[in-house]
PDB file of C-alpha atoms in Angstrom:
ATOM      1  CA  UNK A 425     -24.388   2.055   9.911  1.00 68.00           C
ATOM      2  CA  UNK A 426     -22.876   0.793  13.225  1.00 72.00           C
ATOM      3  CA  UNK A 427     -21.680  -2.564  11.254  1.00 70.00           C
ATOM      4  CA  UNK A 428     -20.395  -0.124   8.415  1.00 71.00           C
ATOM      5  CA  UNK A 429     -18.508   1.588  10.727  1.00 73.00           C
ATOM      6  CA  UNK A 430     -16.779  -1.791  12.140  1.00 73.00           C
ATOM      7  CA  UNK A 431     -16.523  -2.731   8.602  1.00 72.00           C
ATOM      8  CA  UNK A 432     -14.319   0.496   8.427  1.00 68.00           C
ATOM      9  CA  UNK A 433     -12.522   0.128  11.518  1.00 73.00           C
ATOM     10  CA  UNK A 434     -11.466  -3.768   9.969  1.00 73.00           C
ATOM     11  CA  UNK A 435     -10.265  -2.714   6.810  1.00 69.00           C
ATOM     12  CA  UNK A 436      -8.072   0.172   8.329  1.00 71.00           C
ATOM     13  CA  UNK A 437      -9.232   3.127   6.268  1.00 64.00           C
ATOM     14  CA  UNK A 438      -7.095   5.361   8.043  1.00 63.00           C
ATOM     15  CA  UNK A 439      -4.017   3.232   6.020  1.00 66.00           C
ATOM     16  CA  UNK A 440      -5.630   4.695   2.691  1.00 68.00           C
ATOM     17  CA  UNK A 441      -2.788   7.340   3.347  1.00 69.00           C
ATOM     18  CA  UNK A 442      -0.205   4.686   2.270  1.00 74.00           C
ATOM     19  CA  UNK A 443      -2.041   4.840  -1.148  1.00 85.00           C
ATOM     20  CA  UNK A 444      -3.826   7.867  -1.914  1.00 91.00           C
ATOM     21  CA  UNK A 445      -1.070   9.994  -1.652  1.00 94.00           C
ATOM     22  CA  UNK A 446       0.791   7.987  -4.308  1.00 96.00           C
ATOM     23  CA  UNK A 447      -2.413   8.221  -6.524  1.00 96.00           C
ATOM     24  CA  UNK A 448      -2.544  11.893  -6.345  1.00 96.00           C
ATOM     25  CA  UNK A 449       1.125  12.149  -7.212  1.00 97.00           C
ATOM     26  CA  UNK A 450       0.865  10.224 -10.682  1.00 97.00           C
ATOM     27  CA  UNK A 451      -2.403  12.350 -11.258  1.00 98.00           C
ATOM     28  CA  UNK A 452      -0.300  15.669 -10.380  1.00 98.00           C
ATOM     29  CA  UNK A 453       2.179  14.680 -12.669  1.00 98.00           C
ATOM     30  CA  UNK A 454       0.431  13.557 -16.042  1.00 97.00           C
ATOM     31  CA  UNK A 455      -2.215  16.788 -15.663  1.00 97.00           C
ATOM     32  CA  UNK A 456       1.432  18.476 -14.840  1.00 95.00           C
ATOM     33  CA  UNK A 457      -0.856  20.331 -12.387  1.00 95.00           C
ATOM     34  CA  UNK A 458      -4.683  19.719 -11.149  1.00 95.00           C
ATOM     35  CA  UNK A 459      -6.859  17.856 -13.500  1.00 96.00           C
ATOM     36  CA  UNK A 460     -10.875  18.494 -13.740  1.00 96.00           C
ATOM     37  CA  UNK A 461     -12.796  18.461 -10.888  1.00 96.00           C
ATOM     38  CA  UNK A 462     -14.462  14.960 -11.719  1.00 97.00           C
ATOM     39  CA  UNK A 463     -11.574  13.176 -12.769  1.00 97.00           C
ATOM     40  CA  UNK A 464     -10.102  13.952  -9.195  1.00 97.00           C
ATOM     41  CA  UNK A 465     -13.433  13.069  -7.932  1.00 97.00           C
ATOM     42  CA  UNK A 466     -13.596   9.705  -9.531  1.00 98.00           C
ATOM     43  CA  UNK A 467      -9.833   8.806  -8.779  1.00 97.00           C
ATOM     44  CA  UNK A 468     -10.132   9.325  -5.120  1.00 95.00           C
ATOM     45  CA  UNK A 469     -13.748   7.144  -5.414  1.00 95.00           C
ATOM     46  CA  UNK A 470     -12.010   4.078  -7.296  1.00 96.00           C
ATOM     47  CA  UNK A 471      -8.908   4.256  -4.591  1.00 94.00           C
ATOM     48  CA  UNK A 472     -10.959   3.962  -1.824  1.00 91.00           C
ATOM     49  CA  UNK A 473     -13.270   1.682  -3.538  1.00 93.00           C
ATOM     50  CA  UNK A 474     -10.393  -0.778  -4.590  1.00 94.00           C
ATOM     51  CA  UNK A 475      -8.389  -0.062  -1.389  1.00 91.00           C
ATOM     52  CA  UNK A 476     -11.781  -1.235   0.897  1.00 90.00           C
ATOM     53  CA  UNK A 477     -12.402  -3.889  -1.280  1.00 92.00           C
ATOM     54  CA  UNK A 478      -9.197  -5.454  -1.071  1.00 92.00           C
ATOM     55  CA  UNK A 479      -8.269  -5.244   2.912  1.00 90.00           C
ATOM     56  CA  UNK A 480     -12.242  -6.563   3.000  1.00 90.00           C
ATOM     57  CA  UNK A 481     -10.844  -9.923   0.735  1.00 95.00           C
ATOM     58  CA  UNK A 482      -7.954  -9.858   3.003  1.00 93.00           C
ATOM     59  CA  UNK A 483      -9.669 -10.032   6.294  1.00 92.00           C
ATOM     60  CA  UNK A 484     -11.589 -12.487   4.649  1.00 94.00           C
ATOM     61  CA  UNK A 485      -9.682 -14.682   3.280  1.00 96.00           C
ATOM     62  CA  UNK A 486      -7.530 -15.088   6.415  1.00 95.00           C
ATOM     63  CA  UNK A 487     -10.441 -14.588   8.863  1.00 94.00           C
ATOM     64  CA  UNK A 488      -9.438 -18.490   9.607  1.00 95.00           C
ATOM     65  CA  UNK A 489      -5.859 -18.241  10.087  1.00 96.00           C
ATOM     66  CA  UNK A 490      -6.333 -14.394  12.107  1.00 94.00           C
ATOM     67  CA  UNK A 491      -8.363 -16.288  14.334  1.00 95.00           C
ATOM     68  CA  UNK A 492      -5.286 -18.876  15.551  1.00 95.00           C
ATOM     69  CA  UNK A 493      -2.565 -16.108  15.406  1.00 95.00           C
ATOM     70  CA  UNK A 494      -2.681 -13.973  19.011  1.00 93.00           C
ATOM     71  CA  UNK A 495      -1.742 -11.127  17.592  1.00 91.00           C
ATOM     72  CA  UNK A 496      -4.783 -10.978  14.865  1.00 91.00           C
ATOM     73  CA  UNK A 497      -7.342 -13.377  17.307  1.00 92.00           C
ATOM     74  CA  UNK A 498      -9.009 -10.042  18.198  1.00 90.00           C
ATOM     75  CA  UNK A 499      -9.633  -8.865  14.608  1.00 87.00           C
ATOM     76  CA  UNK A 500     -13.215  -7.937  13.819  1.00 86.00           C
ATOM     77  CA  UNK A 501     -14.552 -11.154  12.123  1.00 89.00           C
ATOM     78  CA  UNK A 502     -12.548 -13.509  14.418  1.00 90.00           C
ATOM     79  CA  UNK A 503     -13.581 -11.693  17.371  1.00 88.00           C
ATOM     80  CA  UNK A 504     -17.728 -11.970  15.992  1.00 89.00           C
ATOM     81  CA  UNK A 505     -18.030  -8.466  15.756  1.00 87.00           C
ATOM     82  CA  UNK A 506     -18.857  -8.686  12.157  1.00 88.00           C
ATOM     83  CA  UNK A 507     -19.803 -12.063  10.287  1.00 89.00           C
ATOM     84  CA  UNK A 508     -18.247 -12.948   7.006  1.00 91.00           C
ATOM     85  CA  UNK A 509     -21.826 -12.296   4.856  1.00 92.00           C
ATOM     86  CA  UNK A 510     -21.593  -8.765   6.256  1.00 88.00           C
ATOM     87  CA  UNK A 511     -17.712  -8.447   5.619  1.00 89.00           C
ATOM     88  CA  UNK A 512     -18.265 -10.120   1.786  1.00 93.00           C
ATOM     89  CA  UNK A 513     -21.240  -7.748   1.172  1.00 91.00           C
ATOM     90  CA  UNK A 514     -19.247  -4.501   1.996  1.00 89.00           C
ATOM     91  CA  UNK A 515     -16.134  -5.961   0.677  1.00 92.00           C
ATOM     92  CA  UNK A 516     -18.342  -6.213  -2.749  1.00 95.00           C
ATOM     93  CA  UNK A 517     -20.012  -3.045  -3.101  1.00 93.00           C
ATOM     94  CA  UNK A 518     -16.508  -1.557  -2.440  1.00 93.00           C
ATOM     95  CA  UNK A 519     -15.130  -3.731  -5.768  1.00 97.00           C
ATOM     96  CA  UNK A 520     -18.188  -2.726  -7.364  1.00 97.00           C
ATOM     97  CA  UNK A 521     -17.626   1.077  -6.747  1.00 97.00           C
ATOM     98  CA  UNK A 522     -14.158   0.986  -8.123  1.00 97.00           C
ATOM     99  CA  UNK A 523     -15.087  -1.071 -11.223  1.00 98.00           C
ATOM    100  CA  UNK A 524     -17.294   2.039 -11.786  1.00 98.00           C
ATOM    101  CA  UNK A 525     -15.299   5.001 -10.899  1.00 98.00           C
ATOM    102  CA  UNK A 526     -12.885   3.305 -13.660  1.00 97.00           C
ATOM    103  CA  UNK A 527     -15.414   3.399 -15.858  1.00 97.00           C
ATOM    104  CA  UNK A 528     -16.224   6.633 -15.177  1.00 97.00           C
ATOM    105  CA  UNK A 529     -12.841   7.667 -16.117  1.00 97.00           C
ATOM    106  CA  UNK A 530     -11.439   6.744 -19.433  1.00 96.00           C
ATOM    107  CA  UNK A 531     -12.178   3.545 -21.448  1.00 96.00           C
ATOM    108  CA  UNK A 532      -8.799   2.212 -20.979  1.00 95.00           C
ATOM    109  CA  UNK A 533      -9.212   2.827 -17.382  1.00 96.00           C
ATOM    110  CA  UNK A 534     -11.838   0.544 -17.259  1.00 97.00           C
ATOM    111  CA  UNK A 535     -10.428  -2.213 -19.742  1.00 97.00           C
ATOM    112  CA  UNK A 536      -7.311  -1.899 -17.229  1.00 96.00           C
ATOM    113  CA  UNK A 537      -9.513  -2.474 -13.977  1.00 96.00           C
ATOM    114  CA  UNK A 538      -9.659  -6.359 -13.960  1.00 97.00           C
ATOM    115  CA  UNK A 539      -5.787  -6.571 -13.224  1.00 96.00           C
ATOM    116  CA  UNK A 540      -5.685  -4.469 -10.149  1.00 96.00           C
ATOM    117  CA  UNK A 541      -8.561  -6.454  -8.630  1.00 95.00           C
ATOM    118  CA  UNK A 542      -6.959 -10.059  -9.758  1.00 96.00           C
ATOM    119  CA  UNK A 543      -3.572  -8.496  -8.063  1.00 97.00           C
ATOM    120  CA  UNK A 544      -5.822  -7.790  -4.640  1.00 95.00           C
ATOM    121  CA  UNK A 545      -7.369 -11.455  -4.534  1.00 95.00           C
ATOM    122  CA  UNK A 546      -4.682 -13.000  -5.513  1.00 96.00           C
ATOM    123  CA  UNK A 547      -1.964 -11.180  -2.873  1.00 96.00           C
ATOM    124  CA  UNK A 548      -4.991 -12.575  -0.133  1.00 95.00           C
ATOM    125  CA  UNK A 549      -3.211 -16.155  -0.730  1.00 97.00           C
ATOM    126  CA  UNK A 550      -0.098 -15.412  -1.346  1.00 97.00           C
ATOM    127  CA  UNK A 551       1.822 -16.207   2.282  1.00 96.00           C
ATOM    128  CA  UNK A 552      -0.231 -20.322   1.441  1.00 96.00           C
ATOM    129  CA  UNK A 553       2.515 -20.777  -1.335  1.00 96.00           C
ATOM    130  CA  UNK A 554       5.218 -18.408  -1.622  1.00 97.00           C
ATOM    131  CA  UNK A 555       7.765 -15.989  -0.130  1.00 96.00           C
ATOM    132  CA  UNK A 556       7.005 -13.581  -2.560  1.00 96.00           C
ATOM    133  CA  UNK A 557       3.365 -12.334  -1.030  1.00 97.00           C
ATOM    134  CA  UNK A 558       5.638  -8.837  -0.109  1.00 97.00           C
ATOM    135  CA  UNK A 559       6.381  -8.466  -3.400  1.00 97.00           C
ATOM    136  CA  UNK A 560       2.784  -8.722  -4.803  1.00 97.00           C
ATOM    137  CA  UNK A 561       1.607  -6.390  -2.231  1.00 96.00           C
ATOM    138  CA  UNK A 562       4.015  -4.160  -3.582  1.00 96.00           C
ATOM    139  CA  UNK A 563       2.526  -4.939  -6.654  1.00 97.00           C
ATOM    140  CA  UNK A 564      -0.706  -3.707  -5.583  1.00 95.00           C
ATOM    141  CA  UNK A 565       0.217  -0.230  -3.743  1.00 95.00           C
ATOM    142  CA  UNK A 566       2.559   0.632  -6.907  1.00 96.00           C
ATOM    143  CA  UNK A 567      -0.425   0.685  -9.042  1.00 96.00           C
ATOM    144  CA  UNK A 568      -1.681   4.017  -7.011  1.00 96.00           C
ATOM    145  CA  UNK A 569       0.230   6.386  -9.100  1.00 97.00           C
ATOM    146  CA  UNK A 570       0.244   4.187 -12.091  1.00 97.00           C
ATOM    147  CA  UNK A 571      -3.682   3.773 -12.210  1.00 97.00           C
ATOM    148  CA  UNK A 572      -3.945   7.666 -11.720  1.00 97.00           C
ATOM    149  CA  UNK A 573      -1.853   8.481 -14.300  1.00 98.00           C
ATOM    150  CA  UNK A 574      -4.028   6.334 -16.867  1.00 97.00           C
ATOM    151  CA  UNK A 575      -6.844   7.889 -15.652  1.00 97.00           C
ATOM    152  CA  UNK A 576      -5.857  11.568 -16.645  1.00 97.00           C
ATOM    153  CA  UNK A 577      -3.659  10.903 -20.073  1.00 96.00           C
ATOM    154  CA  UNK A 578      -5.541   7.487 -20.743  1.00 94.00           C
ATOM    155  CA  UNK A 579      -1.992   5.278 -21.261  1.00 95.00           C
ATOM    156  CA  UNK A 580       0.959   4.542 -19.840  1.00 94.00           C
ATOM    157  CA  UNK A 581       4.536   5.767 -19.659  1.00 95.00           C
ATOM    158  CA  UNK A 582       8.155   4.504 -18.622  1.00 96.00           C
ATOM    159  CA  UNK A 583       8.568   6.896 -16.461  1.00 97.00           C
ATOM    160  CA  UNK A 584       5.135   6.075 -14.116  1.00 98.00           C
ATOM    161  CA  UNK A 585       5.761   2.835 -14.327  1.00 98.00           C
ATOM    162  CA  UNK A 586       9.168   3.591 -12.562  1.00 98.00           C
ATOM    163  CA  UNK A 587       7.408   5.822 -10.084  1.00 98.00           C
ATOM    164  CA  UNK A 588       5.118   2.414  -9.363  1.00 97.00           C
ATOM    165  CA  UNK A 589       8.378   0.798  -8.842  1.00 98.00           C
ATOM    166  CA  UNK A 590       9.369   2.918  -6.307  1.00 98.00           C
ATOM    167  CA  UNK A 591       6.164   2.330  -4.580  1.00 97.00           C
ATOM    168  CA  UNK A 592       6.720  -1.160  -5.049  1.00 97.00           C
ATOM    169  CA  UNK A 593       9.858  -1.695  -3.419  1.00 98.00           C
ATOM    170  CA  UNK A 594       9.302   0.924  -0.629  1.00 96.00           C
ATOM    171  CA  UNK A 595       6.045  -1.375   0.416  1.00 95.00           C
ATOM    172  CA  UNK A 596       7.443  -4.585  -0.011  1.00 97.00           C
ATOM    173  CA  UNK A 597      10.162  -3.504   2.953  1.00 96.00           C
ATOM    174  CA  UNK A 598       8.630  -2.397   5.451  1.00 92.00           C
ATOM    175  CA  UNK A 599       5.946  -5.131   4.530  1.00 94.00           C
ATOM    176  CA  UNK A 600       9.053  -7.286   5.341  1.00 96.00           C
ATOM    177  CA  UNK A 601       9.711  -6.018   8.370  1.00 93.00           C
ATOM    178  CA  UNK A 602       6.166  -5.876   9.861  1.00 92.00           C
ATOM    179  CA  UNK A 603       6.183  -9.755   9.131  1.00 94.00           C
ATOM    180  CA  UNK A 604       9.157 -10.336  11.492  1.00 94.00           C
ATOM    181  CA  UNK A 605       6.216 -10.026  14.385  1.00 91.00           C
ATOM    182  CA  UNK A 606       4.580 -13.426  12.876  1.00 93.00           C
ATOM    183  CA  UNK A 607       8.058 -15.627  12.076  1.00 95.00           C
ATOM    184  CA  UNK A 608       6.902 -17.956  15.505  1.00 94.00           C
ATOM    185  CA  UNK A 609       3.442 -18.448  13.946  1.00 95.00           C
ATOM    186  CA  UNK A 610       4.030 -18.912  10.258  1.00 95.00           C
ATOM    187  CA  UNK A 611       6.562 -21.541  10.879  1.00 94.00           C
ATOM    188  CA  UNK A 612       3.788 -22.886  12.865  1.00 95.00           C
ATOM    189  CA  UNK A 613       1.124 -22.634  10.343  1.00 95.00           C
ATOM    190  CA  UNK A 614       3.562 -23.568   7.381  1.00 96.00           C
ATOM    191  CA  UNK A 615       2.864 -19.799   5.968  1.00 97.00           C
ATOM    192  CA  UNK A 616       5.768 -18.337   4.001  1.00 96.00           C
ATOM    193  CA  UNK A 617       7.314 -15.206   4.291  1.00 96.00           C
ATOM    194  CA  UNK A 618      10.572 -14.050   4.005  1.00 97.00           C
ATOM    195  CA  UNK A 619      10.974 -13.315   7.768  1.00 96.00           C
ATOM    196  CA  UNK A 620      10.099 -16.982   8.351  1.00 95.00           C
ATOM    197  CA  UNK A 621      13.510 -18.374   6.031  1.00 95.00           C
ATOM    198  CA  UNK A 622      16.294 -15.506   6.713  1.00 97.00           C
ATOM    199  CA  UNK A 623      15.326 -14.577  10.411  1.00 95.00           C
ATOM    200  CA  UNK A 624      14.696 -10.938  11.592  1.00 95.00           C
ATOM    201  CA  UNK A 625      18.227  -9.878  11.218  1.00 95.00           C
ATOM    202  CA  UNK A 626      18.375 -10.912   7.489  1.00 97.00           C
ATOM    203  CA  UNK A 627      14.832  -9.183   7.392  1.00 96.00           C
ATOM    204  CA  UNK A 628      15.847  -6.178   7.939  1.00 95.00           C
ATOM    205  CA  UNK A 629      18.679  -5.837   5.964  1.00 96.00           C
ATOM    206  CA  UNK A 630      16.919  -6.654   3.128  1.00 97.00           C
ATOM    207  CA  UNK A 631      14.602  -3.948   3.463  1.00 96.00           C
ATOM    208  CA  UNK A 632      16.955  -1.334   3.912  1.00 96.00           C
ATOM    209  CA  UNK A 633      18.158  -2.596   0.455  1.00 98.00           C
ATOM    210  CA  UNK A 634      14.621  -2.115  -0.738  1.00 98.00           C
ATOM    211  CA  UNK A 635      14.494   0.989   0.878  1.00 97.00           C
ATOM    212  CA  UNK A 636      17.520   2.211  -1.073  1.00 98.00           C
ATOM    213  CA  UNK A 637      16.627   1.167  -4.171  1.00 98.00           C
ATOM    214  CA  UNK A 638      13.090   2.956  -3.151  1.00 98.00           C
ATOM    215  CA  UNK A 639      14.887   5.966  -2.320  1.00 98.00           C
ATOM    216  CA  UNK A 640      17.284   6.294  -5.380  1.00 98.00           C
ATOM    217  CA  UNK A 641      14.026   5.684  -7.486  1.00 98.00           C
ATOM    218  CA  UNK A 642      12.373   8.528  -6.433  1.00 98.00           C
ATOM    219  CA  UNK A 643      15.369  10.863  -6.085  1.00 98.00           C
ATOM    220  CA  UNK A 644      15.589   9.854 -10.358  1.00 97.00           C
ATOM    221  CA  UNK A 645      11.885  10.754 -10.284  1.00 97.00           C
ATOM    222  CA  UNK A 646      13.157  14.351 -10.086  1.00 97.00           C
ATOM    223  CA  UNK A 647      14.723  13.871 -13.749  1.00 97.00           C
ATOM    224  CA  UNK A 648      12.392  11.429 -15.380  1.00 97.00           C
ATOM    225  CA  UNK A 649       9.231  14.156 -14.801  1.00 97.00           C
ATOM    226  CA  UNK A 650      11.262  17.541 -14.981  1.00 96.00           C
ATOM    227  CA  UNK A 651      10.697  18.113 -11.465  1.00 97.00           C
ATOM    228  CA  UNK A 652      12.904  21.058  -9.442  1.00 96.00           C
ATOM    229  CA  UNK A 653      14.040  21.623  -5.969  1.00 97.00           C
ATOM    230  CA  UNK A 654      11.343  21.058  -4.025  1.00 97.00           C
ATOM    231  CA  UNK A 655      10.605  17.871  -5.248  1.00 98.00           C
ATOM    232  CA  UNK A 656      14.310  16.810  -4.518  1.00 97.00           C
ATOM    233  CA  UNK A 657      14.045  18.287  -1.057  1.00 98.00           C
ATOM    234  CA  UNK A 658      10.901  16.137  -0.021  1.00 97.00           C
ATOM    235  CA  UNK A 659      12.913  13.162  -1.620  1.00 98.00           C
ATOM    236  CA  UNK A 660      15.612  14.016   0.694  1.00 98.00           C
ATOM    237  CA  UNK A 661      13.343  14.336   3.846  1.00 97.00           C
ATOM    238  CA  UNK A 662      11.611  11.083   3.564  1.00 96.00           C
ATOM    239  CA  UNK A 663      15.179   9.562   3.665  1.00 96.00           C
ATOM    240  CA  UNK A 664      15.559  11.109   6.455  1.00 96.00           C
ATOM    241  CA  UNK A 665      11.943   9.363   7.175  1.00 94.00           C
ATOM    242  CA  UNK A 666      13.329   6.063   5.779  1.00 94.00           C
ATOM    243  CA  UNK A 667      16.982   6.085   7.976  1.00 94.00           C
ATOM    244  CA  UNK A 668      15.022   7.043  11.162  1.00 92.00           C
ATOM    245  CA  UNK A 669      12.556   4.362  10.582  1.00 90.00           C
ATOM    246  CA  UNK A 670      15.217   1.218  10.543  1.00 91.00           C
ATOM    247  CA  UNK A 671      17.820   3.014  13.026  1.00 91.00           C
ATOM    248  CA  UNK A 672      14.514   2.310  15.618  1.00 89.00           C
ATOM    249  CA  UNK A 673      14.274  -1.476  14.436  1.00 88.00           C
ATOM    250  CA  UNK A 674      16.669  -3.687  16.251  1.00 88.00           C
ATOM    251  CA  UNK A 675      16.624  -7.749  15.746  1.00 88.00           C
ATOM    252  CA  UNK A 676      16.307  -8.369  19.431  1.00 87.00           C
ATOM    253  CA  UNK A 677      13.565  -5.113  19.878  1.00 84.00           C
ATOM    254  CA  UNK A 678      10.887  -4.553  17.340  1.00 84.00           C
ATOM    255  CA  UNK A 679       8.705  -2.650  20.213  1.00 82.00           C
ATOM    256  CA  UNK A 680       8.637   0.217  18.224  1.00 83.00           C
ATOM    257  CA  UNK A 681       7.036  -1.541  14.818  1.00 82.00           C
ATOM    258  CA  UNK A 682       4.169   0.192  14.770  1.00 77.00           C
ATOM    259  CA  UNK A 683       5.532   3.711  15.194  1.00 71.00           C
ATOM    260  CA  UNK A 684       7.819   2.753  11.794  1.00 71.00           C
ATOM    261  CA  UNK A 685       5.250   1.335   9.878  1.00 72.00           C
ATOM    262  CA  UNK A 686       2.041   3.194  10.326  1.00 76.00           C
ATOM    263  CA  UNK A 687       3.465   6.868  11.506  1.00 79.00           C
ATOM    264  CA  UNK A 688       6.696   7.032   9.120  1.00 85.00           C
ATOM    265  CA  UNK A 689       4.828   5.419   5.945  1.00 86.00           C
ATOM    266  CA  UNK A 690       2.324   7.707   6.305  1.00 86.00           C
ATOM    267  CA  UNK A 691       4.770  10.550   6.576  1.00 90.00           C
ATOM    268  CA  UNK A 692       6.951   9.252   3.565  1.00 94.00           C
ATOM    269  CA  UNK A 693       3.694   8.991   1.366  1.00 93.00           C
ATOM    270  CA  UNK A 694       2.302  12.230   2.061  1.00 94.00           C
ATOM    271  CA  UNK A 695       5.996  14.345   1.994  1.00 96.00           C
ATOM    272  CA  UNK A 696       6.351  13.004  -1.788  1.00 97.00           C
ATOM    273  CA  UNK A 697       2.662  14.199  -2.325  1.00 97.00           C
ATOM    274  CA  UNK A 698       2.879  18.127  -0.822  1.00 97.00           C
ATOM    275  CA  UNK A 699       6.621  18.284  -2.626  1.00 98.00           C
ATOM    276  CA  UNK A 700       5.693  16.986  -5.963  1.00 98.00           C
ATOM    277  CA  UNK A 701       2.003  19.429  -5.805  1.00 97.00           C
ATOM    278  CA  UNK A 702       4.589  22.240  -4.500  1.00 97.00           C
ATOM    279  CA  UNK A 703       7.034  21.722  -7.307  1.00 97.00           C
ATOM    280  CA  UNK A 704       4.312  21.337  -9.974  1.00 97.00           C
ATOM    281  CA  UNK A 705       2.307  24.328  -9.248  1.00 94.00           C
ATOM    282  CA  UNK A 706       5.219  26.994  -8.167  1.00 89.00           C
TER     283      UNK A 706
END
């Protein structure tokens, strides 16, 4: 249990609140209320199941290069407070409890399962070989609220899919702007990231143009799912969320990073949640 518990404290479980939230909204939305008990059962088991399984890959995957970067030297496996066999065995069981929550779900749910977990391994290698690794960890967030979706109506829509690209986009900037910390070190290491070939200032920009595009996304959520005022008012607040969070970002002061990307994600994630459940079920 104690190396469980480190296991937990590597994969940041607490950070399941940049992705549950989103999964609850797409399963809000296609049961246009609550769905059965066991549905929301299983949904929560396979996002916490994938979500485990992939930071586990991560840490993994990088455990190498974490343990050369000062920022990430103290990380869990670098720092020998849990080996790799131990990290690869819960890292497995988690994969292997989301394959079956989607198979406890719908058929198609299942069928669909193999692409979320090839997006998770594959974003683990990403910075090696391309610029783009922000984008496919975009990818894999956005699938929150399109996975839950199949799992309650058992297909897919235009409009969830847009939802997932709101996700998407919203991730991949502040994603961009977290990297800015490791521009030294993945010049260094001949990583790639966009941080590393248009500087922090041209970092930053970008994602508030992500951001934006984020923003007017899910302010056109409001019209794409029927949604009312209270939806539109918890779009409004987490720009609000979203302005606040870059206006504290400055090229030559990123001290408050952390604040921005854990506290304000979190908030923006679970505002969109409580104002879509509000809108749906007044």
């Amino acid at each position: 249990m104690e190396k469980f518990k480190t296991f937990l404290s590597m994969i940041k479980v607490e950070h399941t609140l940049f992705a549950l939230p989103f999964a609850f909204t797409g399963m809000l939305l296609a049961a246009e209320g609550l769905p059965s008990l066991p549905t929301v059962l299983w949904i929560v088991i396979a996002v916490l199941g994938a979500r485990s399984g992939a930071m586990g890959f991560n840490r993994l995957a990088d455990a190498a290069i974490d343990a050369r970067n000062p920022r990430t030297a103290k990380r869990d496996i670098p720092a020998g407070r849990i080996s790799r066999k131990e990290a690869g065995l819960y890292t497995a069981v988690s994969f292997a409890v989301y394959l079956f929550a989607a198979y406890m779900l719908n058929p198609l749910c299942f069928w669909l399962s193999p692409i979320p977990l090839g997006i998770f391994i594959l974003y683990s290698y990403t910075k090696r070989f391309t610029f783009l690794c922000h984008i496919v960890l975009g990818v894999a967030l956005g699938l929150a609220p399109i996975g839950a979706w199949v799992a309650v109506r058992g297909e897919v829509s235009t409009s969830i899919v847009m939802l997932g690209l709101a996700v998407l986009l919203w991730v991949a900037g502040f994603d961009i702007v977290y990297a800015c910390q490791d521009i030294d070190f993945d010049r260094k290491e001949n990583l790639h990231s966009i941080p590393r070939y248009i500087g922090v200032t041209g970092s930053l920009y970008l994602a508030r143009a992500l951001h934006a595009l984020a923003f007017l996304i899910f302010f056109s959520a409001k019209f794409m799912f029927g949604l009312g005022w209270v939806y539109l008012a918890g779009v409004m607040l987490t720009g609000i969320f979203m302005l606040y969070q870059h206006a504290i970002l400055k090229p030559n002061d990123l001290s408050k990073l952390d604040m921005a990307f854990f506290n304000l994600n979190a908030y923006i994630s679970v505002t969109i949640f409580l104002f879509t459940a509000v809108d749906i079920f007044l």
